[in-house]
């Protein structure tokens, strides 16, 4: 009889234990919201219209069209109001911004709710990401084969591409028979940037921050590029021009 | 009283355990109606890909199986799917020609009329996300449907009736699709897509064994090496579209200057991508073809207008034409023509030949299975 009593006690105890565990509250999840960076390329204050928009670089008296503007960003780093840092690194936080494509001008990140005062990211790819290659990813990943942004011969992704055609005739009435092409890649051309910006991330809400890009500054910035003579770099074949373009590209970006 | 309570407890406990056992046993019992059919019966198939190739994205509703691929292999070469039983997919996509057609500018469709464009090579199609020169289809399954309808003029009812009368095909559909083994349009296309996804490079071409896998260009011959250097330099400028991955295509659309459209966007004989998107800035643009097995897939370009690889190199050197949508990458310091020297052209041709992967042209995994019967 005593055995049965002990058996009963064990069964009841196990049952109580299971019930108690079932009622134990889960750890409180961190409330998160979404930060979307919306890249907004402009020329003379108006939105860039790739391929069909016709523009004039009055400083150089050159008419031009932008055929392609695209670039990677990675390593989002945001500073909270209390100076603590939240950073998102790795391939799943890489953004490929394609200005030709409206839906690809945005990159979104999931962040803990709260008040923030700075936002930063790397233009291009860090060395760890750049040591990978498209075969390491699914074809549709930003770093995969679908995007055509890799140089096999340099074992590097192409971080930034700006391409277009131009009319360099003095009269400005010629055809668009000349081109410009600035392709940046290799580790030295990744560029961390940081901006002071107060913003709030609220639970389950999206906060969109506009990131302005002044396309004319890419030519006429602190390191002016002569559109008649400095027309092409694939980085390694024209390092001085690549460096100028990199500096101007950084300068062209601002967060109001 | 206490003894009675204990006895009740024992009875209750044993009853509870018996009930639990019964419920567990019932829960595990299989539904007899499910027994005869097992949709997972087919054998999963793992693609063997060359080094540095990406993982292929396989649609979840059409996983690769040994039996599905086998069925697709037969259907690929079966003329039953053309309305008059005259051509199969394999008629125009022949392994010995890099899965393009046999030297034809335009293939002949089931009505013996020329196709609108030169037949593209199918090699590595499973890695693509847009199909045909104009990218009008977004999945391989839809591309197969498109070709069967528009080139083979399939009469689905007649073809399905014909296949259903075949015990050979009945067995193969059951083996491939189990529960869902109906001989219908969906399963026909699915199995053919499975087969085409297996048509990938073997990794045994010179570009793989000497350049991409070991990343050691010095293993190439002198002419091949010089051609490679030209290929990846701004002087030859092939790499922007053809060397962004081992697939040798960026999967994008470009106007590479084959046609002069005068000063308008609309002077092209073939609008290409623009004909599909209806956006004039896409006029004259065509999808970058793979260079894998390029020596086997002539004639070249979307219109088959260049007969040999030498002609293609001559074209890019000396005959590119300007038009409003010409890709900026085709303009080099104001010149749209590379003006290669005869030696450079010969070197480039030598390098193009390193892309040849002869194994796929004789591998029984890909050749016509009916010839083995």
XYZ file of C-alpha atoms in Angstrom:
629
model
C 0.000 0.000 0.000
C 2.865 2.301 0.828
C 4.227 1.677 -2.686
C 0.985 2.848 -4.185
C 1.064 5.982 -2.069
C 4.594 6.770 -3.173
C 3.585 6.088 -6.782
C 0.646 8.470 -6.380
C 2.849 11.134 -4.911
C 5.338 10.781 -7.786
C 2.602 11.053 -10.423
C 1.036 14.090 -8.758
C 4.458 15.716 -8.346
C 5.394 15.175 -11.953
C 2.030 16.571 -13.011
C 2.452 19.639 -10.832
C 5.969 20.152 -12.140
C 4.786 19.979 -15.737
C 1.937 22.395 -15.007
C 4.274 24.785 -13.263
C 6.666 24.747 -16.201
C 3.852 25.236 -18.656
C 2.825 28.379 -16.811
C 6.336 29.840 -16.589
C 6.371 33.092 -18.540
C 8.579 33.312 -21.635
C 11.446 35.793 -21.527
C 10.249 39.218 -22.563
C 11.039 39.620 -26.287
C 12.911 42.694 -27.359
C 10.469 44.999 -29.083
C 11.689 45.815 -32.556
C 10.833 48.138 -35.395
C 12.219 48.756 -38.846
C 14.653 51.353 -40.093
C 14.475 51.881 -43.840
C 17.162 53.831 -45.610
C 15.685 55.330 -48.756
C 18.389 56.391 -51.186
C 17.330 59.397 -53.200
C 19.654 60.424 -56.034
C 19.024 63.955 -57.214
C 20.378 66.320 -59.826
C 19.821 70.019 -59.354
C 17.265 69.230 -56.664
C 15.144 66.924 -58.834
C 14.977 63.156 -58.662
C 17.369 61.430 -61.044
C 15.588 59.665 -63.875
C 17.976 56.953 -65.005
C 18.471 56.266 -68.715
C 15.966 58.749 -70.074
C 16.638 61.857 -67.945
C 18.793 64.425 -69.728
C 21.057 66.593 -67.538
C 23.622 69.297 -67.934
C 26.769 69.619 -65.906
C 26.975 73.379 -66.371
C 30.348 73.569 -64.640
C 31.804 71.498 -67.472
C 29.300 72.253 -70.239
C 28.494 68.584 -70.754
C 25.091 67.048 -71.375
C 24.724 63.584 -69.955
C 22.410 60.702 -69.083
C 22.918 58.236 -66.256
C 22.462 54.698 -67.462
C 23.275 52.899 -64.232
C 23.907 53.793 -60.605
C 24.155 50.971 -58.133
C 26.144 50.161 -55.042
C 26.379 47.906 -52.021
C 26.088 48.928 -48.410
C 26.873 46.777 -45.366
C 27.716 47.029 -41.670
C 24.898 49.232 -40.410
C 25.982 50.908 -37.180
C 23.519 53.035 -35.219
C 24.113 54.883 -31.962
C 21.360 55.125 -29.363
C 20.617 58.258 -27.379
C 22.486 56.648 -24.435
C 25.585 56.180 -26.638
C 25.218 52.387 -26.839
C 25.819 50.920 -30.277
C 23.737 48.529 -32.335
C 25.469 47.021 -35.328
C 24.222 44.639 -37.993
C 26.896 42.871 -39.971
C 27.104 39.841 -42.234
C 25.697 38.837 -45.583
C 22.068 38.934 -44.522
C 22.345 42.651 -43.808
C 23.911 43.582 -47.151
C 21.904 45.960 -49.302
C 22.259 46.428 -53.046
C 20.827 49.732 -54.137
C 19.868 49.888 -57.787
C 18.787 53.329 -58.744
C 17.381 52.066 -62.036
C 14.893 50.075 -60.075
C 12.456 51.915 -57.816
C 11.950 49.002 -55.443
C 15.665 48.615 -54.892
C 16.332 52.090 -53.577
C 15.372 50.989 -50.057
C 17.304 48.899 -47.573
C 15.577 47.884 -44.345
C 16.973 46.776 -41.008
C 15.296 45.433 -37.903
C 16.338 47.432 -34.826
C 15.368 47.475 -31.142
C 12.845 50.175 -30.335
C 14.235 53.343 -28.873
C 15.755 56.728 -29.558
C 18.788 56.971 -31.800
C 21.128 59.790 -32.694
C 23.551 58.483 -35.349
C 23.400 56.185 -38.317
C 26.353 54.800 -40.235
C 27.119 52.145 -42.806
C 29.856 51.058 -45.152
C 29.650 52.012 -48.804
C 30.849 48.844 -50.474
C 31.636 45.584 -48.709
C 33.910 44.839 -45.775
C 36.888 42.572 -46.412
C 35.160 39.490 -44.980
C 32.210 39.843 -47.313
C 34.494 40.733 -50.191
C 36.449 37.524 -49.683
C 33.331 35.557 -50.565
C 32.163 35.111 -54.154
C 28.802 34.808 -55.925
C 28.885 31.003 -55.870
C 28.628 31.168 -52.072
C 25.117 32.568 -52.241
C 21.795 31.726 -53.771
C 21.548 33.233 -57.230
C 19.038 35.881 -56.123
C 20.987 37.090 -53.066
C 22.378 40.643 -53.435
C 25.819 39.025 -53.569
C 24.697 36.204 -55.894
C 25.169 35.724 -59.617
C 21.963 37.460 -60.704
C 23.392 40.908 -60.142
C 26.576 40.695 -62.205
C 28.643 42.584 -59.632
C 31.797 40.526 -59.383
C 35.194 40.556 -61.001
C 36.560 37.029 -61.225
C 39.973 38.333 -62.259
C 40.257 40.608 -59.208
C 38.473 38.258 -56.785
C 36.395 41.220 -55.696
C 32.867 42.448 -55.872
C 32.189 45.644 -57.771
C 31.014 47.859 -54.914
C 29.818 50.845 -56.884
C 28.862 51.424 -60.503
C 28.070 54.711 -62.193
C 27.681 54.588 -65.968
C 26.222 56.887 -68.556
C 26.544 58.570 -71.902
C 27.274 62.176 -72.735
C 27.480 64.841 -75.375
C 30.718 66.752 -74.938
C 30.397 69.022 -77.951
C 30.876 72.665 -77.149
C 27.554 73.534 -78.752
C 25.718 70.947 -76.661
C 23.773 69.832 -79.687
C 25.624 66.638 -80.543
C 24.753 63.009 -79.991
C 25.462 61.063 -76.842
C 28.381 59.233 -78.354
C 30.771 59.343 -75.422
C 30.447 57.461 -72.176
C 31.608 57.512 -68.580
C 32.103 54.453 -66.421
C 33.223 54.432 -62.802
C 33.392 51.001 -61.201
C 34.829 50.745 -57.695
C 35.902 47.532 -56.005
C 38.655 45.820 -53.956
C 39.023 46.241 -50.213
C 40.641 49.668 -50.218
C 37.539 51.144 -51.798
C 35.084 50.223 -49.056
C 34.166 53.406 -47.201
C 32.528 53.613 -43.769
C 30.334 56.715 -43.429
C 28.473 58.102 -40.437
C 25.777 60.749 -40.047
C 24.252 62.565 -37.063
C 20.543 61.896 -37.214
C 17.925 61.839 -34.466
C 15.333 59.177 -35.113
C 13.000 56.878 -33.267
C 12.297 53.217 -33.787
C 8.884 52.242 -32.469
C 7.665 48.704 -31.968
C 6.361 47.158 -35.209
C 6.645 50.507 -36.996
C 8.864 51.528 -39.926
C 10.845 54.740 -39.827
C 12.151 55.763 -43.238
C 15.192 57.997 -43.452
C 15.967 59.652 -46.768
C 19.582 59.428 -47.856
C 20.228 62.084 -50.482
C 22.741 61.528 -53.238
C 23.777 64.536 -55.320
C 24.871 63.051 -58.644
C 26.600 66.244 -59.826
C 28.835 66.118 -56.755
C 30.080 62.744 -57.982
C 31.679 64.712 -60.843
C 32.159 68.175 -59.389
C 32.983 67.364 -55.753
C 36.167 68.175 -53.861
C 38.080 66.086 -56.403
C 36.658 67.314 -59.732
C 36.504 64.769 -62.528
C 36.976 66.098 -66.042
C 34.106 64.499 -67.960
C 35.955 64.968 -71.240
C 39.147 63.198 -70.301
C 38.571 61.192 -67.119
C 35.897 58.858 -68.344
C 36.630 55.340 -67.205
C 37.961 53.374 -64.285
C 37.564 49.760 -63.289
C 39.550 50.655 -60.169
C 42.733 48.667 -60.773
C 43.213 49.999 -64.302
C 42.943 53.636 -63.212
C 43.506 53.969 -59.478
C 43.853 57.778 -59.361
C 40.471 58.261 -61.013
C 38.946 55.557 -58.824
C 40.205 57.381 -55.725
C 38.766 60.677 -56.927
C 35.440 59.088 -57.654
C 35.384 57.334 -54.289
C 35.941 60.634 -52.472
C 33.294 62.429 -54.495
C 30.859 59.560 -54.075
C 31.191 59.774 -50.286
C 30.783 63.539 -50.461
C 27.658 63.216 -52.597
C 25.763 61.421 -49.838
C 23.991 63.249 -47.038
C 21.191 62.677 -44.583
C 19.130 65.821 -44.036
C -12.174 3.725 4.069
C -8.529 4.514 3.424
C -7.988 1.137 1.748
C -11.062 1.762 -0.481
C -9.706 5.124 -1.555
C -6.344 3.616 -2.407
C -8.003 0.939 -4.503
C -10.007 3.593 -6.356
C -6.801 5.491 -7.023
C -5.102 2.393 -8.406
C -8.049 1.686 -10.670
C -8.106 5.291 -11.806
C -4.365 5.265 -12.539
C -4.518 2.062 -14.573
C -7.555 3.329 -16.470
C -5.741 6.545 -17.222
C -2.673 4.701 -18.523
C -4.873 2.391 -20.631
C -6.642 5.399 -22.139
C -3.336 7.078 -22.952
C -2.022 3.920 -24.590
C -5.172 3.623 -26.671
C -4.995 7.230 -27.789
C -1.328 6.914 -28.725
C -1.980 3.754 -30.681
C -4.862 5.367 -32.545
C -2.828 8.441 -33.274
C -0.076 6.393 -34.877
C -2.354 4.174 -36.942
C -2.113 4.939 -40.671
C -5.130 5.846 -42.712
C -5.715 2.787 -44.929
C -6.718 5.108 -47.774
C -3.228 6.584 -47.769
C -1.359 3.292 -48.079
C -1.235 2.741 -51.846
C 0.113 6.190 -52.679
C 3.362 7.754 -51.618
C 4.204 11.067 -53.240
C 7.685 10.967 -51.714
C 8.575 7.679 -53.340
C 10.852 9.246 -55.964
C 14.552 9.389 -55.184
C 15.898 12.859 -54.366
C 18.641 13.998 -56.746
C 21.575 16.197 -55.773
C 23.131 18.322 -58.471
C 26.876 17.999 -58.837
C 28.151 21.437 -59.738
C 31.571 22.693 -60.721
C 33.672 24.562 -58.208
C 32.566 28.162 -57.644
C 29.168 27.622 -59.232
C 26.304 28.815 -57.018
C 23.646 26.594 -55.551
C 20.759 26.415 -57.963
C 17.428 27.713 -56.704
C 15.007 24.841 -57.197
C 11.273 25.620 -56.904
C 9.795 23.953 -53.837
C 6.928 22.506 -55.880
C 9.274 20.784 -58.296
C 12.194 19.197 -56.434
C 14.720 17.239 -58.455
C 14.289 13.463 -58.359
C 16.058 10.699 -60.259
C 12.775 9.505 -61.700
C 11.520 12.987 -62.586
C 14.747 13.779 -64.414
C 14.613 10.456 -66.229
C 11.057 11.134 -67.385
C 11.997 14.662 -68.456
C 14.958 13.304 -70.372
C 12.668 11.139 -72.507
C 10.063 13.869 -72.981
C 12.786 16.332 -74.019
C 13.544 14.102 -76.981
C 9.963 12.980 -77.695
C 8.314 14.598 -80.708
C 4.911 13.719 -79.270
C 4.744 17.203 -77.856
C 4.729 18.881 -81.272
C 1.330 19.044 -82.887
C 2.420 16.965 -85.868
C 5.012 14.830 -84.081
C 7.856 16.291 -86.138
C 10.128 17.997 -83.604
C 11.088 17.692 -79.965
C 12.967 20.101 -77.723
C 16.078 18.100 -78.538
C 15.659 18.799 -82.246
C 16.833 22.389 -81.767
C 18.753 22.042 -78.494
C 21.374 19.450 -79.352
C 24.118 18.424 -76.922
C 26.754 18.205 -79.640
C 26.067 21.884 -80.421
C 26.207 23.046 -76.811
C 22.414 22.580 -76.592
C 21.898 25.148 -79.351
C 20.906 24.218 -82.915
C 23.134 22.644 -85.498
C 24.682 25.635 -87.173
C 21.363 27.157 -88.162
C 20.708 30.892 -88.222
C 17.123 30.158 -87.293
C 15.700 26.797 -86.303
C 12.611 25.464 -88.004
C 9.545 25.154 -85.821
C 6.969 22.352 -86.077
C 5.346 24.143 -89.009
C 8.738 24.253 -90.752
C 8.841 28.026 -90.358
C 11.964 29.797 -89.103
C 11.989 30.846 -85.467
C 12.081 34.564 -84.704
C 15.529 34.408 -83.110
C 18.582 32.186 -83.103
C 18.171 29.237 -80.745
C 19.892 29.975 -77.427
C 22.024 27.350 -75.685
C 20.355 25.617 -72.743
C 23.515 24.950 -70.765
C 23.207 26.178 -67.160
C 19.646 27.411 -67.764
C 18.706 26.394 -64.234
C 20.756 29.301 -62.941
C 18.834 31.893 -64.916
C 16.064 34.093 -63.623
C 14.845 35.387 -66.966
C 14.466 33.301 -70.097
C 14.752 33.949 -73.827
C 16.735 36.814 -75.336
C 14.053 39.260 -74.200
C 13.604 37.769 -70.717
C 9.873 37.369 -71.189
C 9.565 34.335 -68.912
C 10.655 34.294 -65.298
C 10.717 30.569 -64.569
C 12.120 27.607 -66.424
C 8.730 25.915 -66.258
C 7.073 28.893 -67.961
C 9.856 29.043 -70.549
C 9.299 25.393 -71.454
C 5.564 25.990 -71.743
C 6.248 29.017 -73.956
C 8.509 27.052 -76.318
C 6.208 24.039 -76.526
C 3.264 26.274 -77.357
C 4.945 28.731 -79.713
C 7.497 26.558 -81.498
C 5.992 23.093 -81.262
C 2.328 24.196 -81.408
C 1.427 21.513 -78.909
C -2.082 20.082 -78.857
C -2.103 19.245 -75.171
C -5.154 16.988 -75.307
C -3.730 14.930 -78.161
C -0.271 14.702 -76.656
C -1.587 13.686 -73.241
C -3.832 11.063 -74.845
C -0.875 9.694 -76.781
C 1.376 9.544 -73.705
C -1.417 8.032 -71.597
C -1.714 5.147 -74.037
C 1.916 4.244 -73.424
C 2.643 1.795 -70.594
C 6.258 3.006 -70.776
C 5.247 6.549 -69.914
C 2.573 5.468 -67.427
C 5.231 3.699 -65.399
C 7.600 6.639 -65.629
C 4.975 9.161 -64.490
C 4.077 6.955 -61.498
C 7.746 6.568 -60.614
C 8.334 10.312 -60.904
C 5.239 11.741 -59.288
C 3.704 8.971 -57.140
C 0.308 10.140 -55.880
C 0.258 13.000 -58.353
C 1.216 10.868 -61.318
C -1.444 12.118 -63.672
C -0.151 12.521 -67.201
C -0.957 16.188 -67.573
C 0.593 19.409 -68.766
C 1.922 20.344 -65.317
C 3.785 17.078 -64.774
C 5.119 17.021 -68.313
C 6.589 20.491 -67.883
C 7.830 19.785 -64.377
C 9.780 16.722 -65.448
C 11.304 18.518 -68.424
C 12.342 21.392 -66.160
C 13.974 18.884 -63.833
C 15.949 17.432 -66.716
C 17.036 20.823 -68.049
C 18.194 21.862 -64.562
C 20.676 18.992 -64.657
C 22.279 20.295 -67.856
C 25.137 22.086 -66.173
C 28.809 22.440 -66.918
C 30.979 19.488 -65.967
C 33.790 21.661 -64.675
C 36.201 19.927 -67.055
C 36.707 22.687 -69.597
C 40.091 24.407 -69.667
C 38.648 27.579 -68.199
C 37.554 25.553 -65.166
C 40.597 23.358 -64.709
C 43.204 25.997 -65.510
C 41.664 29.303 -64.578
C 38.566 29.393 -62.407
C 39.153 26.500 -60.024
C 42.881 26.984 -59.435
C 42.779 30.703 -60.300
C 46.061 30.239 -62.085
C 46.013 31.842 -65.552
C 49.616 30.757 -66.113
C 48.322 27.251 -66.787
C 46.855 28.549 -70.043
C 48.853 28.474 -73.270
C 50.534 31.708 -74.287
C 47.801 32.606 -76.769
C 45.037 31.666 -74.337
C 46.690 33.683 -71.588
C 47.048 36.726 -73.822
C 43.429 36.329 -74.847
C 42.412 36.113 -71.204
C 44.314 39.291 -70.372
C 42.563 41.028 -73.240
C 39.210 39.625 -72.136
C 39.515 41.022 -68.604
C 41.022 44.386 -69.556
C 39.393 47.590 -70.683
C 41.116 46.998 -74.031
C 39.048 43.913 -74.841
C 36.334 44.732 -72.318
C 34.432 41.451 -72.322
C 34.488 41.005 -68.551
C 31.767 43.487 -67.677
C 29.098 41.171 -69.056
C 30.845 37.812 -69.302
C 33.106 37.419 -66.287
C 31.011 38.361 -63.280
C 30.621 34.704 -62.299
C 31.732 31.308 -63.587
C 28.448 31.202 -65.506
C 30.015 33.742 -67.912
C 26.845 35.781 -68.191
C 25.623 38.604 -65.985
C 22.025 37.574 -66.754
C 21.305 41.175 -67.719
C 20.192 42.907 -70.922
C 22.446 45.025 -73.077
C 22.542 46.641 -76.477
C 25.967 45.620 -77.740
C 25.715 47.513 -81.011
C 24.667 44.882 -83.491
C 22.136 47.195 -85.097
C 22.116 50.824 -86.111
C 18.743 52.305 -85.269
C 19.644 55.764 -86.654
C 18.859 58.381 -84.022
C 15.578 56.957 -82.826
C 14.763 54.361 -80.235
C 12.591 52.541 -82.706
C 14.769 51.800 -85.721
C 15.728 48.313 -84.553
C 14.580 45.359 -86.640
C 14.101 43.495 -83.355
C 13.238 45.550 -80.277
C 14.513 42.768 -78.004
C 13.883 43.431 -74.321
C 11.946 46.562 -75.222
C 9.480 44.514 -77.229
C 8.542 42.793 -73.997
C 8.782 45.639 -71.464
C 7.304 48.203 -73.905
C 9.833 50.672 -72.545
C 11.807 52.311 -75.335
C 14.973 52.511 -73.232
C 15.071 48.703 -73.424
C 14.891 48.673 -77.225
C 17.754 46.847 -78.888
C 18.779 45.116 -75.647
C 19.186 41.347 -75.403
C 20.134 39.012 -72.591
C 23.831 38.274 -72.257
C 24.406 34.717 -73.478
C 26.703 32.336 -71.684
C 30.129 31.863 -73.237
C 30.276 28.286 -71.960
C 30.698 26.039 -74.987
C 30.582 29.097 -77.189
C 32.722 27.404 -79.848
C 29.924 24.863 -80.338
C 26.873 27.146 -80.506
C 27.270 29.168 -83.706
C 25.942 31.038 -85.507
C 25.940 33.865 -83.020
C 23.915 36.811 -81.688
C 20.139 36.897 -81.329
C 19.708 37.075 -85.083
C 22.340 34.481 -85.939
C 23.973 37.056 -88.174
C 27.559 36.168 -87.244
C 28.545 32.750 -88.517
C 31.745 32.058 -86.620
C 33.466 33.081 -83.412
C 36.015 34.863 -85.551
C 33.155 36.896 -87.018
C 32.010 37.808 -83.503
C 35.473 39.007 -82.533
C 35.737 40.955 -85.790
C 32.360 42.522 -85.065
C 33.318 43.747 -81.597
C 36.623 44.955 -82.944
C 35.514 46.734 -86.069
C 31.771 46.883 -86.649
C 29.856 47.915 -83.503
C 27.117 50.362 -84.438
C 25.895 53.329 -82.455
C 22.266 53.683 -81.384
C 20.547 55.602 -78.572
C 20.415 52.586 -76.265
C 23.945 51.369 -76.949
C 25.415 50.238 -73.631
C 27.889 52.807 -72.270
C 30.306 49.936 -71.721
C 30.526 49.601 -75.505
C 31.989 53.087 -75.826
C 35.687 53.294 -75.110
C 37.108 56.790 -74.830
C 34.693 57.937 -77.471
C 35.232 54.941 -79.727
C 32.707 52.194 -80.158
C 35.160 49.919 -81.926
C 38.060 48.196 -80.209
C 40.268 47.994 -83.316
C 42.020 44.832 -82.158
C 45.150 43.713 -83.949
C 45.153 40.389 -85.838
C 47.267 38.869 -83.036
C 44.841 40.097 -80.390
C 41.954 38.609 -82.330
C 43.718 35.258 -82.599
C 44.496 35.308 -78.876
C 40.905 36.122 -78.033
C 39.732 33.217 -80.176
C 42.155 30.884 -78.377
C 40.736 31.996 -75.049
C 37.144 31.505 -76.238
C 38.011 27.907 -77.037
C 39.008 27.255 -73.419
C 35.284 27.466 -72.573
C 34.513 24.241 -74.433
C 33.190 21.412 -72.320
C 33.065 18.491 -74.743
C 31.936 16.052 -72.091
C 28.362 17.292 -72.046
C 27.986 16.596 -75.752
C 28.581 12.876 -75.313
C 27.380 12.268 -71.774
C 24.464 9.782 -71.900
C 22.838 11.767 -69.112
C 22.018 14.318 -71.807
C 22.048 12.603 -75.185
C 18.959 11.178 -76.847
C 17.828 8.229 -74.690
C 15.697 6.725 -77.476
C 18.852 5.906 -79.414
C 19.821 3.515 -76.631
C 16.681 1.419 -77.059
